[in-house]
């Protein structure tokens, strides 16, 4: 199919870590603004360091990079730069994750972070016509206690966030560790979702569904190893927010040509395309669509279904979803 056509399709992005949109140029600019010395000579050296062997090798670099984010203005600038990419790729709605603990652990206030992100999202609605939601994500390599404290900290700002997520190192950190945190978050009105089945086994997807009562699975590509689970996901139209370029960069699949997203789509799963941490993984939304056309032979019909799924799986009001589908 015509690769350009994908660019014209309206799309929603449902799996995007705002800290993962920190381009090396902005990393340097913020380091200078905040008087921080980076362990890299220039932006080329940063890009050269982005050779990952697995999820953890990426997370180590990603958490270090986030250290340049200090003020509300930094978070505003970061978010605004991402929103301009959305505009260019015809992403008309975005639901973004932020990781409060990445910042509160180094002494940055929750409010400072939220203020900057939310400020840019509000301006984007007015100036770019892009709608959005914010999802706060717990770091699963930290304790249940730390996640609980973070939830408490977030409660006064509940109206500005639609949901909670669970991310960071997956293997060895099963969803069951956060059952009580998610129960409390759901009670407070947060919509639950979790990363599961990226590197972790299908059992983690079962746990996310059964124990955390999630309404969306982030990644979920390893569900395909468990046919009964696939049947359930398809029957329930449980969304899987898949991130093709991320999966190749983090060696979940060797190449895009090996990716299972179109198999899952053709089986009837509600899969969507997302960029995850685009500054680290080599491209934003349209780069992911283009990769699927070029390396996996995605057809126009498949591309349209993926775009329609992104609205179906979003937290937009039903009438707005339908208008885009
Ligand atoms: N945090 C940012 N990107 C992530 C990913 N792909 N998996 C888990 N945690 C993350
Ligand atoms: Zn992610």
Coordinates of C-alpha atoms and ligand atoms in Angstrom, one line a residue:
X1 CA 0.0 0.0 0.0
X2 CA 0.9 3.6 -0.3
X3 CA 3.0 4.4 2.8
X4 CA 1.9 8.1 2.7
X5 CA -1.7 7.1 3.1
X6 CA -1.0 6.0 6.7
X7 CA 0.2 9.5 7.5
X8 CA -3.2 10.9 6.5
X9 CA -5.2 8.5 8.6
X10 CA -6.4 10.0 11.9
X11 CA -5.1 7.9 14.8
X12 CA -5.1 7.8 18.6
X13 CA -1.9 7.0 20.5
X14 CA -2.6 4.9 23.7
X15 CA 0.9 3.8 24.8
X16 CA 3.4 6.6 25.1
X17 CA 5.7 7.4 27.9
X18 CA 6.3 11.2 27.9
X19 CA 9.8 10.7 29.4
X20 CA 10.5 8.5 26.3
X21 CA 10.0 11.5 24.0
X22 CA 13.1 13.3 25.3
X23 CA 15.1 13.8 22.1
X24 CA 18.9 14.2 22.5
X25 CA 18.7 17.8 21.4
X26 CA 16.2 18.7 24.1
X27 CA 18.2 16.6 26.6
X28 CA 21.2 18.8 25.9
X29 CA 19.2 22.1 26.0
X30 CA 17.6 21.2 29.4
X31 CA 21.0 20.0 30.8
X32 CA 22.4 23.4 29.9
X33 CA 19.4 25.3 31.3
X34 CA 19.6 23.4 34.6
X35 CA 23.4 23.4 34.9
X36 CA 23.7 19.6 34.6
X37 CA 26.7 17.8 33.0
X38 CA 25.7 14.9 30.8
X39 CA 28.0 12.0 30.3
X40 CA 27.9 12.4 26.5
X41 CA 30.0 14.7 24.2
X42 CA 27.2 15.5 21.8
X43 CA 23.8 14.4 20.5
X44 CA 25.5 11.9 18.2
X45 CA 27.2 10.2 21.2
X46 CA 23.8 10.0 22.9
X47 CA 22.2 8.3 19.8
X48 CA 25.2 6.0 19.5
X49 CA 24.5 4.8 23.1
X50 CA 21.0 3.7 22.2
X51 CA 22.0 0.1 21.5
X52 CA 19.8 -2.0 23.7
X53 CA 20.0 -5.8 24.4
X54 CA 16.7 -6.0 26.4
X55 CA 14.2 -3.9 28.4
X56 CA 16.5 -3.3 31.3
X57 CA 19.4 -2.1 29.2
X58 CA 17.0 0.6 27.8
X59 CA 15.5 1.5 31.2
X60 CA 19.0 2.2 32.7
X61 CA 19.6 4.9 30.1
X62 CA 16.1 6.2 30.0
X63 CA 15.9 6.8 33.8
X64 CA 19.3 8.5 33.7
X65 CA 18.2 10.8 30.8
X66 CA 15.1 11.9 32.7
X67 CA 17.4 13.5 35.2
X68 CA 17.5 16.7 33.1
X69 CA 13.8 17.3 33.7
X70 CA 13.6 19.6 36.7
X71 CA 11.0 22.3 36.4
X72 CA 7.4 22.6 35.2
X73 CA 8.7 24.4 32.2
X74 CA 10.9 21.4 31.3
X75 CA 8.0 19.1 31.4
X76 CA 5.9 21.6 29.4
X77 CA 8.6 21.8 26.7
X78 CA 9.0 18.0 26.6
X79 CA 5.3 17.5 26.2
X80 CA 4.8 20.3 23.7
X81 CA 7.6 18.9 21.4
X82 CA 5.8 15.5 21.5
X83 CA 2.5 17.1 20.6
X84 CA 4.0 18.8 17.6
X85 CA 5.1 15.3 16.4
X86 CA 1.5 14.2 17.0
X87 CA 0.3 17.0 14.7
X88 CA 2.7 16.0 12.0
X89 CA 1.6 12.4 12.2
X90 CA -2.2 13.1 12.4
X91 CA -2.4 11.7 15.9
X92 CA -5.6 13.5 16.9
X93 CA -5.9 12.0 20.4
X94 CA -3.2 10.8 22.8
X95 CA -3.3 9.1 26.2
X96 CA 0.1 9.5 27.8
X97 CA 1.9 7.9 30.7
X98 CA 4.1 9.6 33.1
X99 CA 6.2 7.9 35.8
X100 CA 5.8 10.1 39.0
X101 CA 8.4 8.0 40.9
X102 CA 11.1 8.6 38.4
X103 CA 10.9 12.3 39.5
X104 CA 9.7 12.2 43.1
X105 CA 12.5 9.8 44.0
X106 CA 15.0 12.6 43.0
X107 CA 13.2 15.3 44.8
X108 CA 11.0 16.8 42.1
X109 CA 7.4 17.5 43.3
X110 CA 4.5 15.5 41.9
X111 CA 2.7 18.8 41.2
X112 CA 5.7 20.3 39.3
X113 CA 5.6 17.3 36.9
X114 CA 1.9 17.2 36.4
X115 CA 1.6 21.0 36.0
X116 CA 4.0 21.0 33.1
X117 CA 2.5 18.1 31.3
X118 CA -1.1 19.1 31.8
X119 CA -0.3 22.7 30.8
X120 CA 1.0 21.6 27.4
X121 CA -1.9 19.2 26.9
X122 CA -4.4 22.0 27.6
X123 CA -2.6 24.3 25.1
X124 CA -2.6 21.6 22.5
X125 CA -6.3 21.2 22.7
X126 CA -6.7 24.9 21.9
X127 CA -3.8 25.4 19.5
X128 CA -3.4 22.1 17.7
X129 CA -6.9 20.5 18.1
X130 CA -5.4 17.5 19.9
X131 CA -7.3 15.9 22.7
X132 CA -5.6 13.9 25.5
X133 CA -5.7 12.0 28.8
X134 CA -3.0 11.5 31.4
X135 CA -2.2 8.1 33.0
X136 CA 0.1 7.9 35.9
X137 CA 2.2 4.7 35.9
X138 CA 3.7 2.9 38.9
X139 CA 7.3 1.6 38.6
X140 CA 7.1 -2.2 39.3
X141 CA 10.8 -2.5 40.3
X142 CA 10.0 -0.3 43.3
X143 CA 8.0 -1.5 46.3
X144 CA 4.2 -1.8 46.9
X145 CA 4.7 0.8 49.6
X146 CA 6.3 3.3 47.2
X147 CA 3.4 2.8 44.8
X148 CA 0.9 3.3 47.6
X149 CA 2.6 6.5 48.6
X150 CA 2.5 7.7 45.0
X151 CA -1.2 7.0 44.8
X152 CA -1.8 9.0 48.0
X153 CA 0.2 11.8 46.6
X154 CA -1.9 11.8 43.4
X155 CA -5.3 11.7 45.0
X156 CA -5.7 15.6 45.3
X157 CA -5.0 15.8 41.5
X158 CA -7.3 12.9 40.6
X159 CA -9.4 15.1 38.2
X160 CA -6.4 15.6 36.0
X161 CA -5.6 11.9 35.4
X162 CA -7.8 9.3 33.9
X163 CA -6.0 6.1 34.9
X164 CA -3.2 4.2 36.4
X165 CA -0.6 2.0 34.7
X166 CA 2.2 -0.4 35.7
X167 CA 5.6 -0.3 33.9
X168 CA 9.4 -0.7 34.2
X169 CA 11.3 -4.0 34.5
X170 CA 8.8 -6.8 33.9
X171 CA 10.4 -10.2 34.5
X172 CA 10.4 -11.0 38.2
X173 CA 7.9 -8.2 39.0
X174 CA 4.5 -9.9 38.5
X175 CA 1.3 -7.8 38.6
X176 CA 0.1 -9.7 41.8
X177 CA 2.6 -7.5 43.7
X178 CA 0.4 -4.5 43.1
X179 CA -3.1 -6.0 43.7
X180 CA -3.9 -3.8 46.7
X181 CA -2.5 -0.6 45.0
X182 CA -4.7 -1.2 42.0
X183 CA -7.8 -2.0 44.2
X184 CA -7.4 1.4 45.9
X185 CA -6.7 3.2 42.6
X186 CA -9.9 1.7 41.1
X187 CA -11.9 2.7 44.2
X188 CA -10.6 6.3 43.7
X189 CA -11.9 6.3 40.2
X190 CA -8.7 5.6 38.2
X191 CA -9.1 3.3 35.1
X192 CA -6.6 0.4 35.5
X193 CA -4.1 -0.8 32.8
X194 CA -0.8 -2.5 33.0
X195 CA 2.3 -3.4 30.9
X196 CA 2.2 -7.2 30.6
X197 CA 3.5 -9.8 28.2
X198 CA 6.3 -7.6 26.8
X199 CA 9.1 -9.6 28.2
X200 CA 7.1 -11.4 30.9
X201 CA 5.1 -14.6 30.3
X202 CA 1.4 -14.9 29.4
X203 CA 0.8 -15.6 33.1
X204 CA 1.4 -11.9 33.8
X205 CA -1.4 -11.0 31.4
X206 CA -3.7 -13.4 33.3
X207 CA -2.7 -11.7 36.6
X208 CA -3.2 -8.2 35.2
X209 CA -6.7 -9.2 34.0
X210 CA -7.8 -11.2 37.1
X211 CA -6.0 -9.4 39.9
X212 CA -5.6 -5.8 38.7
X213 CA -8.8 -5.9 36.7
X214 CA -7.2 -3.9 33.8
X215 CA -9.3 -2.7 30.8
X216 CA -6.2 -2.5 28.5
X217 CA -3.0 -4.5 28.3
X218 CA 0.1 -2.6 27.3
X219 CA 2.2 -4.6 24.8
X220 CA 0.7 -8.1 25.4
X221 CA 2.5 -9.6 22.4
X222 CA 3.5 -12.8 24.3
X223 CA -0.3 -13.6 24.7
X224 CA 0.1 -15.5 21.4
X225 CA 2.0 -18.2 23.3
X226 CA -1.3 -19.1 25.1
X227 CA -4.1 -20.0 22.7
X228 CA -6.8 -20.0 25.5
X229 CA -5.7 -16.5 26.6
X230 CA -5.8 -15.3 23.0
X231 CA -9.3 -16.6 22.7
X232 CA -10.3 -14.7 25.8
X233 CA -8.7 -11.4 24.6
X234 CA -10.4 -11.7 21.2
X235 CA -13.8 -12.6 22.7
X236 CA -13.6 -9.6 25.2
X237 CA -12.1 -7.2 22.6
X238 CA -9.5 -6.5 25.2
X239 CA -7.2 -3.9 23.7
X240 CA -3.5 -4.6 23.4
X241 CA -1.5 -1.4 22.9
X242 CA 1.4 -2.8 20.8
X243 CA 4.6 -1.0 20.0
X244 CA 6.3 -2.5 17.0
X245 CA 9.6 -0.4 16.8
X246 CA 10.0 -0.7 20.5
X247 CA 9.7 -4.5 20.4
X248 CA 12.5 -4.7 17.8
X249 CA 14.8 -2.2 19.6
X250 CA 14.4 -4.2 22.9
X251 CA 14.8 -7.6 21.1
X252 CA 11.3 -8.9 21.8
X253 CA 11.3 -9.7 18.1
X254 CA 14.5 -9.9 16.0
X255 CA 13.1 -7.8 13.1
X256 CA 9.8 -6.1 12.2
X257 CA 9.3 -8.9 9.7
X258 CA 9.0 -11.3 12.6
X259 CA 6.4 -9.2 14.5
X260 CA 3.0 -10.8 15.4
X261 CA 0.8 -7.7 15.3
X262 CA -0.8 -8.4 12.0
X263 CA -1.4 -12.1 12.9
X264 CA -3.1 -11.0 16.1
X265 CA -5.1 -8.4 14.1
X266 CA -6.2 -11.0 11.6
X267 CA -7.2 -13.3 14.4
X268 CA -9.6 -10.6 15.6
X269 CA -7.7 -9.1 18.5
X270 CA -8.1 -5.4 19.3
X271 CA -4.5 -4.5 18.7
X272 CA -3.3 -0.9 18.2
X273 CA -0.1 0.7 17.0
X274 CA 1.9 3.0 19.4
X275 CA 5.4 4.4 19.7
X276 CA 6.2 3.8 23.5
X277 CA 9.4 5.8 23.8
X278 CA 9.9 7.2 20.3
X279 CA 13.0 9.3 21.1
X280 CA 14.8 6.0 22.0
X281 CA 13.3 3.6 19.5
X282 CA 13.7 5.4 16.2
X283 CA 10.4 6.8 15.4
X284 CA 6.9 8.2 16.2
X285 CA 3.5 6.9 15.2
X286 CA 3.9 7.1 11.4
X287 CA 7.3 5.5 11.5
X288 CA 5.7 2.5 13.2
X289 CA 3.0 2.4 10.5
X290 CA 5.6 2.8 7.7
X291 CA 7.7 0.0 9.2
X292 CA 4.7 -2.3 9.2
X293 CA 4.0 -1.5 5.5
X294 CA 7.6 -1.9 4.4
X295 CA 8.7 -4.9 6.4
X296 CA 5.5 -6.8 7.2
X297 CA 3.5 -6.0 4.0
X298 CA 0.6 -4.4 5.9
X299 CA -2.4 -3.7 3.6
X300 CA -4.5 -0.6 3.5
X301 CA -7.4 -2.5 5.1
X302 CA -5.2 -3.6 8.0
X303 CA -3.9 -0.1 8.5
X304 CA -7.5 1.3 8.6
X305 CA -8.5 -1.4 11.1
X306 CA -5.5 -0.6 13.4
X307 CA -6.5 3.1 13.3
X308 CA -10.1 2.3 14.0
X309 CA -9.0 0.0 16.9
X310 CA -7.0 2.9 18.4
X311 CA -10.2 4.9 18.8
X312 CA -12.3 2.0 20.0
X313 CA -9.7 1.2 22.7
X314 CA -9.3 4.9 23.7
X315 CA -11.1 6.5 26.7
X316 CA -12.8 9.1 24.5
X317 CA -16.6 9.4 24.9
X318 CA -18.4 6.9 22.6
X319 CA -19.7 9.7 20.3
X320 CA -16.2 11.0 19.7
X321 CA -14.8 7.6 19.1
X322 CA -17.5 6.9 16.4
X323 CA -16.8 10.2 14.7
X324 CA -13.2 9.2 14.1
X325 CA -13.7 5.5 13.2
Ligands
LIG1 N1 8.9 2.4 30.6 C1 9.1 3.0 29.5 N2 9.0 2.2 28.4 C2 8.7 1.0 28.9 C3 8.5 -0.3 28.3 N3 8.6 -0.5 27.0 N4 8.3 -1.3 29.1 C4 8.3 -1.2 30.4 N5 8.5 0.0 31.0 C5 8.7 1.1 30.3
LIG2 ZN1 5.6 1.2 27.6

